[in-house]
Tab-separated table of C-alpha atoms and ligand atoms in Angstrom:
chain	number	residue	atom	x	y	z
A	1141	UNK	CA	16.708	-14.319	-34.673
A	1142	UNK	CA	18.151	-11.389	-36.290
A	1143	UNK	CA	21.842	-10.843	-34.087
A	1144	UNK	CA	21.742	-7.659	-31.968
A	1145	UNK	CA	24.707	-5.868	-31.767
A	1146	UNK	CA	26.852	-4.486	-34.286
A	1147	UNK	CA	29.583	-6.361	-36.861
A	1148	UNK	CA	32.031	-6.167	-33.834
A	1149	UNK	CA	31.166	-9.207	-32.173
A	1150	UNK	CA	32.209	-12.217	-33.948
A	1151	UNK	CA	31.362	-14.708	-31.205
A	1152	UNK	CA	27.963	-15.466	-29.970
A	1153	UNK	CA	26.951	-14.856	-26.480
A	1154	UNK	CA	26.811	-17.862	-24.151
A	1155	UNK	CA	23.122	-19.026	-23.748
A	1156	UNK	CA	23.164	-18.288	-19.796
A	1157	UNK	CA	24.533	-14.897	-19.774
A	1158	UNK	CA	21.995	-14.262	-23.094
A	1159	UNK	CA	18.589	-15.467	-20.539
A	1160	UNK	CA	20.896	-13.614	-18.210
A	1161	UNK	CA	20.866	-9.507	-19.878
A	1162	UNK	CA	17.567	-9.984	-21.141
A	1163	UNK	CA	15.296	-7.897	-19.711
A	1164	UNK	CA	12.125	-8.718	-22.886
A	1165	UNK	CA	9.856	-11.230	-19.760
A	1166	UNK	CA	9.069	-7.954	-17.927
A	1167	UNK	CA	9.510	-4.571	-19.926
A	1168	UNK	CA	7.159	-5.874	-22.334
A	1169	UNK	CA	5.098	-4.646	-19.969
A	1170	UNK	CA	6.190	-1.399	-21.219
A	1171	UNK	CA	4.878	-2.648	-25.489
A	1172	UNK	CA	2.449	0.402	-25.907
A	1173	UNK	CA	4.725	3.239	-24.300
A	1174	UNK	CA	7.320	1.977	-26.252
A	1175	UNK	CA	5.347	2.472	-29.587
A	1176	UNK	CA	4.453	5.922	-29.042
A	1177	UNK	CA	8.013	7.053	-27.832
A	1178	UNK	CA	8.789	5.279	-31.573
A	1179	UNK	CA	6.179	6.968	-33.011
A	1180	UNK	CA	6.735	10.363	-32.095
A	1181	UNK	CA	10.467	10.121	-32.862
A	1182	UNK	CA	9.812	8.545	-36.412
A	1183	UNK	CA	7.351	11.725	-37.001
A	1184	UNK	CA	9.614	14.199	-35.396
A	1185	UNK	CA	12.218	12.501	-37.516
A	1186	UNK	CA	10.711	13.209	-40.871
A	1187	UNK	CA	9.738	17.151	-39.693
A	1188	UNK	CA	12.920	17.380	-39.382
A	1189	UNK	CA	14.501	16.484	-42.259
A	1190	UNK	CA	16.580	13.142	-41.481
A	1191	UNK	CA	14.232	10.633	-42.961
A	1192	UNK	CA	11.227	12.046	-45.614
A	1193	UNK	CA	7.314	11.837	-45.486
A	1194	UNK	CA	7.439	8.403	-47.368
A	1195	UNK	CA	9.661	6.794	-45.010
A	1196	UNK	CA	7.863	8.012	-41.507
A	1197	UNK	CA	4.182	7.440	-43.240
A	1198	UNK	CA	6.041	3.803	-43.601
A	1199	UNK	CA	7.978	3.351	-40.841
A	1200	UNK	CA	4.119	4.747	-38.653
A	1201	UNK	CA	1.760	2.593	-40.268
A	1202	UNK	CA	4.602	-0.180	-39.568
A	1203	UNK	CA	4.224	0.069	-35.416
A	1204	UNK	CA	0.694	0.951	-35.423
A	1205	UNK	CA	-0.062	-2.639	-37.024
A	1206	UNK	CA	2.331	-3.506	-34.446
A	1207	UNK	CA	0.131	-2.363	-31.803
A	1208	UNK	CA	-2.975	-3.771	-33.353
A	1209	UNK	CA	-1.432	-7.074	-33.564
A	1210	UNK	CA	-0.292	-6.463	-29.862
A	1211	UNK	CA	-4.069	-6.449	-28.790
A	1212	UNK	CA	-5.843	-8.940	-30.884
A	1213	UNK	CA	-2.891	-10.896	-29.071
A	1214	UNK	CA	-1.667	-11.621	-32.776
A	1215	UNK	CA	2.020	-10.945	-31.594
A	1216	UNK	CA	3.848	-11.812	-28.298
A	1217	UNK	CA	7.264	-9.743	-27.718
A	1218	UNK	CA	9.360	-12.648	-26.073
A	1219	UNK	CA	12.397	-13.878	-25.917
A	1220	UNK	CA	14.966	-14.228	-27.339
A	1221	UNK	CA	14.403	-10.439	-27.852
A	1222	UNK	CA	16.760	-9.048	-25.308
A	1223	UNK	CA	14.555	-6.485	-24.299
A	1224	UNK	CA	11.197	-4.681	-25.546
A	1225	UNK	CA	13.109	-1.698	-27.478
A	1226	UNK	CA	15.493	-4.717	-29.703
A	1227	UNK	CA	11.956	-6.258	-30.273
A	1228	UNK	CA	9.436	-3.427	-31.805
A	1229	UNK	CA	12.595	-2.894	-33.428
A	1230	UNK	CA	13.220	-6.172	-35.238
A	1231	UNK	CA	9.526	-6.735	-35.470
A	1232	UNK	CA	9.665	-3.556	-37.954
A	1233	UNK	CA	11.957	-4.437	-40.356
A	1234	UNK	CA	10.630	-7.333	-40.720
A	1235	UNK	CA	7.490	-6.420	-41.752
A	1236	UNK	CA	8.454	-2.795	-43.471
A	1237	UNK	CA	12.137	-4.012	-44.914
A	1238	UNK	CA	15.218	-1.526	-44.367
A	1239	UNK	CA	13.387	1.588	-44.268
A	1240	UNK	CA	13.200	0.464	-40.471
A	1241	UNK	CA	16.396	0.503	-39.777
A	1242	UNK	CA	16.019	3.928	-40.070
A	1243	UNK	CA	14.193	4.332	-36.726
A	1244	UNK	CA	16.528	4.598	-34.285
A	1245	UNK	CA	18.602	7.608	-36.168
A	1246	UNK	CA	19.346	10.118	-33.539
A	1247	UNK	CA	18.426	7.885	-30.443
A	1248	UNK	CA	19.373	5.101	-28.220
A	1249	UNK	CA	17.890	2.091	-26.341
A	1250	UNK	CA	19.080	4.902	-23.108
A	1251	UNK	CA	16.408	7.670	-23.975
A	1252	UNK	CA	14.052	5.183	-24.979
A	1253	UNK	CA	14.137	3.101	-21.865
A	1254	UNK	CA	13.388	6.335	-19.400
A	1255	UNK	CA	11.060	7.924	-22.139
A	1256	UNK	CA	9.306	4.157	-21.935
A	1257	UNK	CA	8.908	4.310	-18.354
A	1258	UNK	CA	8.102	8.146	-17.501
A	1259	UNK	CA	5.221	7.106	-20.122
A	1260	UNK	CA	4.036	4.023	-18.330
A	1261	UNK	CA	4.290	5.608	-14.797
A	1262	UNK	CA	2.542	8.796	-15.514
A	1263	UNK	CA	-0.260	6.830	-16.426
A	1264	UNK	CA	-0.503	4.582	-13.602
A	1265	UNK	CA	0.143	7.149	-11.152
A	1266	UNK	CA	-3.482	8.817	-12.377
A	1267	UNK	CA	-4.994	5.351	-11.687
A	1268	UNK	CA	-3.782	4.865	-8.448
A	1269	UNK	CA	-4.569	8.840	-7.873
A	1270	UNK	CA	-8.060	7.952	-8.884
A	1271	UNK	CA	-8.413	3.923	-6.431
A	1272	UNK	CA	-7.883	6.053	-3.700
A	1273	UNK	CA	-10.126	8.781	-4.316
A	1274	UNK	CA	-12.576	5.741	-5.163
A	1275	UNK	CA	-11.116	4.575	-1.861
A	1276	UNK	CA	-11.907	7.715	0.491
A	1277	UNK	CA	-15.815	7.689	-1.020
A	1278	UNK	CA	-16.075	4.064	0.274
A	1279	UNK	CA	-14.679	5.458	3.446
A	1280	UNK	CA	-17.007	8.760	3.363
A	1281	UNK	CA	-20.130	6.648	2.677
A	1282	UNK	CA	-18.676	4.616	6.171
A	1283	UNK	CA	-18.774	7.575	8.313
A	1284	UNK	CA	-21.673	9.333	6.528
A	1285	UNK	CA	-23.334	6.696	8.629
A	1286	UNK	CA	-21.526	6.487	11.781
A	1287	UNK	CA	-21.643	10.304	13.068
A	1288	UNK	CA	-23.209	9.189	15.873
A	1289	UNK	CA	-21.731	5.520	16.704
A	1290	UNK	CA	-19.276	6.131	19.345
A	1291	UNK	CA	-16.273	4.192	19.351
A	1292	UNK	CA	-13.481	4.077	22.428
A	1293	UNK	CA	-10.363	6.464	21.244
A	1294	UNK	CA	-6.959	4.606	21.826
A	1295	UNK	CA	-3.995	5.957	23.029
A	1296	UNK	CA	-0.843	3.394	23.292
A	1297	UNK	CA	-3.686	1.032	22.419
A	1298	UNK	CA	-5.212	1.615	25.888
A	1299	UNK	CA	-8.520	2.591	26.309
A	1300	UNK	CA	-8.316	6.765	26.269
A	1301	UNK	CA	-11.316	8.755	25.389
A	1302	UNK	CA	-14.472	7.665	23.187
A	1303	UNK	CA	-14.987	9.343	19.325
A	1304	UNK	CA	-17.259	9.067	16.722
A	1305	UNK	CA	-16.799	6.522	14.745
A	1306	UNK	CA	-16.841	8.967	11.724
A	1307	UNK	CA	-14.540	11.344	12.891
A	1308	UNK	CA	-12.016	8.114	13.067
A	1309	UNK	CA	-12.597	6.991	9.851
A	1310	UNK	CA	-11.909	10.338	8.589
A	1311	UNK	CA	-8.195	10.404	9.917
A	1312	UNK	CA	-7.933	7.485	7.025
A	1313	UNK	CA	-9.653	10.056	4.304
A	1314	UNK	CA	-7.024	12.858	5.137
A	1315	UNK	CA	-4.115	10.233	5.479
A	1316	UNK	CA	-5.219	9.380	1.534
A	1317	UNK	CA	-5.570	13.039	0.626
A	1318	UNK	CA	-1.863	13.879	1.510
A	1319	UNK	CA	-0.960	10.460	-0.599
A	1320	UNK	CA	-2.812	11.902	-3.569
A	1321	UNK	CA	-0.943	15.037	-3.118
A	1322	UNK	CA	2.012	13.774	-3.133
A	1323	UNK	CA	1.002	11.681	-6.184
A	1324	UNK	CA	-0.119	14.525	-7.711
A	1325	UNK	CA	3.180	16.646	-7.477
A	1326	UNK	CA	5.941	13.375	-7.791
A	1327	UNK	CA	3.742	13.144	-11.433
A	1328	UNK	CA	5.573	16.637	-12.514
A	1329	UNK	CA	8.775	15.272	-11.844
A	1330	UNK	CA	8.455	11.869	-13.938
A	1331	UNK	CA	6.391	13.938	-16.653
A	1332	UNK	CA	9.892	15.418	-18.257
A	1333	UNK	CA	11.439	14.176	-21.749
A	1334	UNK	CA	15.037	12.380	-21.273
A	1335	UNK	CA	13.985	11.632	-25.108
A	1336	UNK	CA	16.523	12.944	-27.378
A	1337	UNK	CA	19.211	12.672	-24.792
A	1338	UNK	CA	20.848	9.658	-26.878
A	1339	UNK	CA	22.967	7.143	-25.258
A	1340	UNK	CA	25.069	10.610	-22.816
A	1341	UNK	CA	25.929	13.319	-24.875
A	1342	UNK	CA	23.158	13.865	-27.072
A	1343	UNK	CA	23.425	13.682	-31.328
A	1344	UNK	CA	24.967	15.561	-34.283
A	1345	UNK	CA	21.394	14.581	-35.583
A	1346	UNK	CA	18.899	17.346	-36.226
A	1347	UNK	CA	16.272	16.397	-33.994
A	1348	UNK	CA	13.556	18.468	-32.214
A	1349	UNK	CA	13.226	17.230	-28.480
A	1350	UNK	CA	10.115	19.510	-27.492
A	1351	UNK	CA	8.676	18.471	-30.467
A	1352	UNK	CA	8.592	14.486	-29.307
A	1353	UNK	CA	7.902	15.714	-25.632
A	1354	UNK	CA	4.852	17.321	-27.434
A	1355	UNK	CA	3.838	15.351	-29.146
A	1356	UNK	CA	3.965	12.686	-25.887
A	1357	UNK	CA	2.492	14.627	-23.558
A	1358	UNK	CA	5.392	15.634	-21.503
A	1359	UNK	CA	5.397	19.288	-20.251
A	1360	UNK	CA	8.913	19.678	-20.697
A	1361	UNK	CA	12.072	18.162	-21.562
A	1362	UNK	CA	15.392	17.031	-19.471
A	1363	UNK	CA	17.502	20.075	-19.891
A	1364	UNK	CA	20.978	17.759	-19.767
A	1365	UNK	CA	21.408	15.033	-21.555
A	1366	UNK	CA	23.521	13.166	-19.064
A	1367	UNK	CA	20.938	13.622	-16.086
A	1368	UNK	CA	17.986	12.485	-18.441
A	1369	UNK	CA	19.359	9.032	-18.207
A	1370	UNK	CA	20.765	8.475	-15.629
A	1371	UNK	CA	18.210	10.299	-13.265
A	1372	UNK	CA	15.551	7.436	-11.501
A	1373	UNK	CA	14.867	10.345	-8.989
A	1374	UNK	CA	11.457	9.879	-10.204
A	1375	UNK	CA	10.831	5.969	-9.305
A	1376	UNK	CA	12.480	6.222	-5.722
A	1377	UNK	CA	10.318	9.091	-5.397
A	1378	UNK	CA	7.439	7.336	-6.827
A	1379	UNK	CA	7.567	3.957	-4.605
A	1380	UNK	CA	7.963	5.893	-1.781
A	1381	UNK	CA	4.981	7.959	-2.370
A	1382	UNK	CA	2.865	4.361	-2.867
A	1383	UNK	CA	4.695	3.054	0.841
A	1384	UNK	CA	3.103	6.075	2.983
A	1385	UNK	CA	-0.438	4.632	0.855
A	1386	UNK	CA	0.738	1.077	1.815
A	1387	UNK	CA	0.983	2.407	5.077
A	1388	UNK	CA	-2.163	3.364	5.730
A	1389	UNK	CA	-3.700	0.614	4.513
A	1390	UNK	CA	-2.001	-1.292	6.651
A	1391	UNK	CA	-2.804	0.497	9.663
A	1392	UNK	CA	-6.290	0.742	9.266
A	1393	UNK	CA	-6.295	-3.295	8.031
A	1394	UNK	CA	-4.298	-3.577	10.793
A	1395	UNK	CA	-7.515	-1.868	13.095
A	1396	UNK	CA	-10.006	-4.002	10.735
A	1397	UNK	CA	-8.142	-7.061	11.904
A	1398	UNK	CA	-8.670	-6.452	15.801
A	1399	UNK	CA	-12.427	-4.571	15.287
A	1400	UNK	CA	-13.303	-8.214	13.809
A	1401	UNK	CA	-12.262	-10.103	16.728
A	1402	UNK	CA	-14.444	-11.757	19.516
A	1403	UNK	CA	-12.314	-9.772	21.915
A	1404	UNK	CA	-13.340	-6.285	20.558
A	1405	UNK	CA	-16.350	-7.522	18.610
A	1406	UNK	CA	-16.609	-3.712	17.140
A	1407	UNK	CA	-17.480	-5.456	13.477
A	1408	UNK	CA	-17.631	-8.081	11.601
A	1409	UNK	CA	-16.687	-9.511	8.564
A	1410	UNK	CA	-19.759	-10.984	5.322
A	1411	UNK	CA	-18.746	-13.756	3.748
A	1412	UNK	CA	-18.169	-11.985	0.683
A	1413	UNK	CA	-14.467	-10.929	2.499
A	1414	UNK	CA	-13.331	-13.824	4.597
A	1415	UNK	CA	-12.345	-16.688	3.938
A	1416	UNK	CA	-12.453	-20.740	6.366
A	1417	UNK	CA	-9.951	-22.900	9.037
A	1418	UNK	CA	-9.286	-26.082	6.642
A	1419	UNK	CA	-9.301	-27.731	9.978
A	1420	UNK	CA	-11.063	-25.471	12.356
A	1421	UNK	CA	-15.285	-24.644	11.364
A	1422	UNK	CA	-16.183	-22.411	13.560
A	1423	UNK	CA	-13.785	-19.792	11.805
A	1424	UNK	CA	-13.098	-17.128	9.854
A	1425	UNK	CA	-10.172	-14.757	8.714
A	1426	UNK	CA	-9.833	-11.691	8.058
A	1427	UNK	CA	-7.365	-12.803	5.140
A	1428	UNK	CA	-7.883	-9.418	3.383
A	1429	UNK	CA	-6.778	-6.684	5.319
A	1430	UNK	CA	-4.446	-9.312	6.571
A	1431	UNK	CA	-2.546	-9.705	3.109
A	1432	UNK	CA	-2.761	-5.808	2.406
A	1433	UNK	CA	-0.904	-5.277	5.800
A	1434	UNK	CA	1.195	-8.509	4.747
A	1435	UNK	CA	2.360	-7.045	0.963
A	1436	UNK	CA	3.094	-3.276	2.601
A	1437	UNK	CA	6.339	-5.073	2.833
A	1438	UNK	CA	6.662	-5.765	-0.526
A	1439	UNK	CA	6.508	-2.061	-0.973
A	1440	UNK	CA	8.964	-0.882	1.411
A	1441	UNK	CA	11.735	-3.637	0.151
A	1442	UNK	CA	10.992	-2.451	-3.151
A	1443	UNK	CA	11.410	0.725	-2.231
A	1444	UNK	CA	14.993	0.069	-0.654
A	1445	UNK	CA	15.784	-2.127	-3.623
A	1446	UNK	CA	15.317	1.180	-6.407
A	1447	UNK	CA	17.497	3.401	-3.056
A	1448	UNK	CA	20.477	0.486	-3.139
A	1449	UNK	CA	20.299	0.546	-6.996
A	1450	UNK	CA	20.875	3.644	-7.886
A	1451	UNK	CA	23.450	5.079	-4.984
A	1452	UNK	CA	26.811	3.665	-5.895
A	1453	UNK	CA	26.007	4.350	-9.499
A	1454	UNK	CA	28.426	6.467	-11.729
A	1455	UNK	CA	27.469	8.613	-14.306
A	1456	UNK	CA	25.180	8.404	-16.802
A	1457	UNK	CA	23.296	4.743	-17.743
A	1458	UNK	CA	24.278	1.304	-16.216
A	1459	UNK	CA	22.677	-1.843	-17.154
A	1460	UNK	CA	21.714	-1.675	-13.052
A	1461	UNK	CA	18.650	0.534	-14.028
A	1462	UNK	CA	17.410	-2.640	-15.419
A	1463	UNK	CA	16.460	-3.360	-12.054
A	1464	UNK	CA	14.232	-0.638	-12.217
A	1465	UNK	CA	11.542	-2.105	-14.069
A	1466	UNK	CA	10.276	-4.753	-11.694
A	1467	UNK	CA	10.301	-2.942	-8.059
A	1468	UNK	CA	8.526	-0.939	-9.963
A	1469	UNK	CA	5.562	-2.947	-11.849
A	1470	UNK	CA	5.844	-4.983	-9.036
A	1471	UNK	CA	5.079	-1.162	-6.535
A	1472	UNK	CA	2.248	-0.414	-9.201
A	1473	UNK	CA	0.487	-3.734	-9.123
A	1474	UNK	CA	0.889	-4.261	-5.606
A	1475	UNK	CA	-0.844	-0.728	-4.654
A	1476	UNK	CA	-3.438	-0.801	-7.758
A	1477	UNK	CA	-4.798	-4.652	-5.428
A	1478	UNK	CA	-4.463	-3.446	-2.202
A	1479	UNK	CA	-6.548	0.071	-3.032
A	1480	UNK	CA	-8.853	-2.245	-5.306
A	1481	UNK	CA	-9.077	-5.133	-2.193
A	1482	UNK	CA	-9.629	-2.553	0.678
A	1483	UNK	CA	-12.686	-0.583	-1.340
A	1484	UNK	CA	-14.594	-3.616	-2.063
A	1485	UNK	CA	-14.008	-5.053	1.963
A	1486	UNK	CA	-15.306	-1.398	2.976
A	1487	UNK	CA	-17.898	-1.176	0.711
A	1488	UNK	CA	-19.633	-4.881	1.229
A	1489	UNK	CA	-16.676	-6.969	2.829
A	1490	UNK	CA	-17.318	-4.791	7.055
A	1491	UNK	CA	-20.204	-4.286	9.051
A	1492	UNK	CA	-19.971	-2.163	12.373
A	1493	UNK	CA	-21.506	-3.663	15.204
A	1494	UNK	CA	-22.956	-0.473	15.876
A	1495	UNK	CA	-24.586	-1.894	19.694
A	1496	UNK	CA	-21.125	-3.612	20.529
A	1497	UNK	CA	-19.492	-0.158	19.579
A	1498	UNK	CA	-22.644	1.835	21.815
A	1499	UNK	CA	-22.316	-0.264	24.281
A	1500	UNK	CA	-18.354	-0.648	24.612
A	1501	UNK	CA	-17.667	3.279	25.363
A	1502	UNK	CA	-19.784	2.879	28.149
A	1503	UNK	CA	-17.886	0.084	30.246
A	1504	UNK	CA	-14.608	2.356	30.891
A	1505	UNK	CA	-13.059	5.109	32.437
A	1506	UNK	CA	-12.773	7.171	29.135
A	1507	UNK	CA	-14.490	9.649	30.820
A	1508	UNK	CA	-12.917	10.081	33.102
A	1509	UNK	CA	-11.136	13.636	31.709
A	1510	UNK	CA	-14.061	14.951	31.324
A	1511	UNK	CA	-15.121	14.931	35.605
A	1512	UNK	CA	-12.289	16.384	35.938
A	1513	UNK	CA	-13.451	19.205	33.180
A	1514	UNK	CA	-16.324	19.550	34.985
A	1515	UNK	CA	-14.188	20.265	38.263
A	1516	UNK	CA	-12.450	23.043	36.016
A	1517	UNK	CA	-15.733	24.816	34.762
A	1518	UNK	CA	-16.165	24.533	38.515
A	1519	UNK	CA	-13.164	27.037	38.695
A	1520	UNK	CA	-10.928	24.111	40.269
A	1521	UNK	CA	-6.723	24.249	38.495
A	1522	UNK	CA	-6.946	21.712	36.049
A	1523	UNK	CA	-3.962	20.404	38.354
A	1524	UNK	CA	-5.915	20.119	41.162
A	1525	UNK	CA	-9.026	18.065	39.516
A	1526	UNK	CA	-6.767	16.050	37.138
A	1527	UNK	CA	-5.430	14.432	40.548
A	1528	UNK	CA	-8.851	14.472	41.814
A	1529	UNK	CA	-10.422	12.573	39.805
A	1530	UNK	CA	-7.581	10.143	40.030
A	1531	UNK	CA	-8.888	9.828	43.080
A	1532	UNK	CA	-12.139	9.038	42.242
A	1533	UNK	CA	-10.519	6.082	39.675
A	1534	UNK	CA	-8.982	4.596	42.351
A	1535	UNK	CA	-11.341	3.882	44.371
A	1536	UNK	CA	-13.680	2.465	41.311
A	1537	UNK	CA	-11.179	0.349	40.562
A	1538	UNK	CA	-10.838	-0.858	44.036
A	1539	UNK	CA	-14.658	-1.151	44.245
A	1540	UNK	CA	-15.237	-2.908	40.799
A	1541	UNK	CA	-17.190	0.288	39.726
A	1542	UNK	CA	-17.514	2.427	36.815
A	1543	UNK	CA	-17.669	6.673	37.735
A	1544	UNK	CA	-20.823	6.880	36.719
A	1545	UNK	CA	-21.485	4.182	39.261
A	1546	UNK	CA	-21.491	6.861	42.436
A	1547	UNK	CA	-23.779	8.595	43.410
A	1548	UNK	CA	-23.508	11.766	43.933
A	1549	UNK	CA	-22.654	11.805	48.092
A	1550	UNK	CA	-19.763	10.161	47.338
A	1551	UNK	CA	-18.661	12.703	44.021
A	1552	UNK	CA	-19.365	14.888	46.829
A	1553	UNK	CA	-16.516	13.301	49.163
A	1554	UNK	CA	-13.548	14.813	46.430
A	1555	UNK	CA	-15.875	17.659	45.993
A	1556	UNK	CA	-18.299	19.691	46.958
A	1557	UNK	CA	-18.500	21.349	43.579
A	1558	UNK	CA	-19.777	18.408	42.062
A	1559	UNK	CA	-23.824	18.341	40.965
A	1560	UNK	CA	-26.574	16.528	39.867
A	1561	UNK	CA	-25.262	17.794	36.318
A	1562	UNK	CA	-22.342	15.258	36.446
A	1563	UNK	CA	-23.965	12.461	35.439
A	1564	UNK	CA	-25.294	13.883	32.226
A	1565	UNK	CA	-21.402	15.229	31.502
A	1566	UNK	CA	-20.185	11.918	31.923
A	1567	UNK	CA	-22.492	9.901	29.572
A	1568	UNK	CA	-20.790	9.271	26.447
A	1569	UNK	CA	-22.509	11.201	24.312
A	1570	UNK	CA	-22.215	13.848	25.751
A	1571	UNK	CA	-18.096	13.086	26.311
A	1572	UNK	CA	-17.672	13.201	22.792
A	1573	UNK	CA	-20.096	16.224	21.429
A	1574	UNK	CA	-18.450	17.953	23.850
A	1575	UNK	CA	-15.173	18.073	22.336
A	1576	UNK	CA	-15.856	20.688	19.292
A	1577	UNK	CA	-12.249	22.796	19.438
A	1578	UNK	CA	-11.448	22.629	15.968
A	1579	UNK	CA	-10.703	19.195	14.443
A	1580	UNK	CA	-12.279	17.543	17.329
A	1581	UNK	CA	-14.387	14.698	17.688
A	1582	UNK	CA	-17.995	16.855	18.500
A	1583	UNK	CA	-20.591	16.055	17.018
A	1584	UNK	CA	-20.969	19.497	15.477
A	1585	UNK	CA	-17.278	19.793	14.316
A	1586	UNK	CA	-17.527	17.077	13.019
A	1587	UNK	CA	-20.372	16.647	10.443
A	1588	UNK	CA	-18.456	20.150	8.924
A	1589	UNK	CA	-15.712	18.190	7.970
A	1590	UNK	CA	-18.448	15.644	6.681
A	1591	UNK	CA	-20.002	18.317	4.912
A	1592	UNK	CA	-16.625	19.510	3.298
A	1593	UNK	CA	-15.299	16.121	2.194
A	1594	UNK	CA	-18.390	15.313	0.440
A	1595	UNK	CA	-18.014	18.116	-1.817
A	1596	UNK	CA	-14.773	17.619	-2.345
A	1597	UNK	CA	-15.165	14.651	-3.584
A	1598	UNK	CA	-18.340	14.434	-5.238
A	1599	UNK	CA	-18.982	17.513	-7.032
B	1654	LIG	N1	16.687	-3.002	-21.248
B	1654	LIG	C1	17.684	-1.717	-21.095
B	1654	LIG	C2	16.905	-0.979	-19.401
B	1654	LIG	O1	16.116	-1.104	-19.226
B	1654	LIG	C3	17.350	-0.620	-21.736
B	1654	LIG	C4	18.723	-0.399	-22.016
B	1654	LIG	C5	19.961	-0.675	-22.254
B	1654	LIG	N2	21.191	0.012	-22.523
B	1654	LIG	C6	22.190	-0.128	-23.071
B	1654	LIG	N3	22.877	0.388	-23.569
B	1654	LIG	N4	22.408	-1.370	-22.646
B	1654	LIG	O2	17.720	-0.471	-18.892
């Protein structure tokens, strides 16, 4: 291997330190972006007459050859190259000779690595956005099938009021919509070119930063060379948004985990997405949502690592930045995998037990608010009605019955305005259907939302 640094160095690195310093094992992930970045740089250098046309053609052809070899598994960037940037440069020089030594004119690995990482992440942001959209479509399909399926709604994980299952699922669509909006927004700040900032101060070489930025599809260039090589805000912003994606996946996972318990039995896992126990033959475990819930911690950990990594760094580049790669790569892989797994789970791994769901909302006091609202409609002040229904519930609990089991005479003992229609008014379907306020669970409201979502996701 050629010697990496300048002739200033006389001795060789300690072998352990050489390994310790190297990032090739993980930053080879950036190989294609590194090559694209170099191609743009070489073309620009010839455009500004820093190198001649012939030299730039040789360099670009050499780089394209490396790309092809990599894609055909004929080239594997590995140690002892220090990092992917040196590795490609060394490979280029070995392919085309001394002309390859001109490639690094007017740039540094500091602006180069920042450019590569932004290109890589920009692509991954688009991928994650489309994976979230696919997940939203699967959630939507389940919602559309379950407009009239009822599910107990909870607060404090205590039965609160019954809901349309579609309404419950559409809540997750809203969360994922915000996640996508965050990605779209932060993408703008990822899509700025640091290339040409060189080591930290810019360069006296005649470069055209707008040309390379354009060629690489960047929206703009960093205006300050020091900031350009020191800014890792975008890695934090991305990991923060990814953390929220994971939080939403994890909350959904948690619900699925208890929905499929014997105690809830709101849903069943198919064999496609469940696993057994090595000891207990009866077991069917929800490993997929458990893994998603568990992996959420990794992404939060990556966010913490990145925040801590940048907090005490003086301007400009510091080698600490090399540590951003693994956090970002792991975050992207984790989010990607979890989105795919959740989509498969929703599409073929989870079946709602509609009968159990419908039955479960019949067996509780989640219609108590509606008894109070019934009296409100008869002009009883709400606070008074609320106390009356509290007494009704207490009586039922004592007699181990539900509100609907009381006779009209018994109702009338609590308030004379109760009439026979109370029984219809407190049936779960009517309870849900009557909550027609904007954003509520009433079937009319939810079906309007389904129509809006359908056009948003499928047109
Ligand atoms: N491998 C380095 C990184 O990931 C590349 C930049 C090295 N720059 C330097 N001045 N040592 O950050």
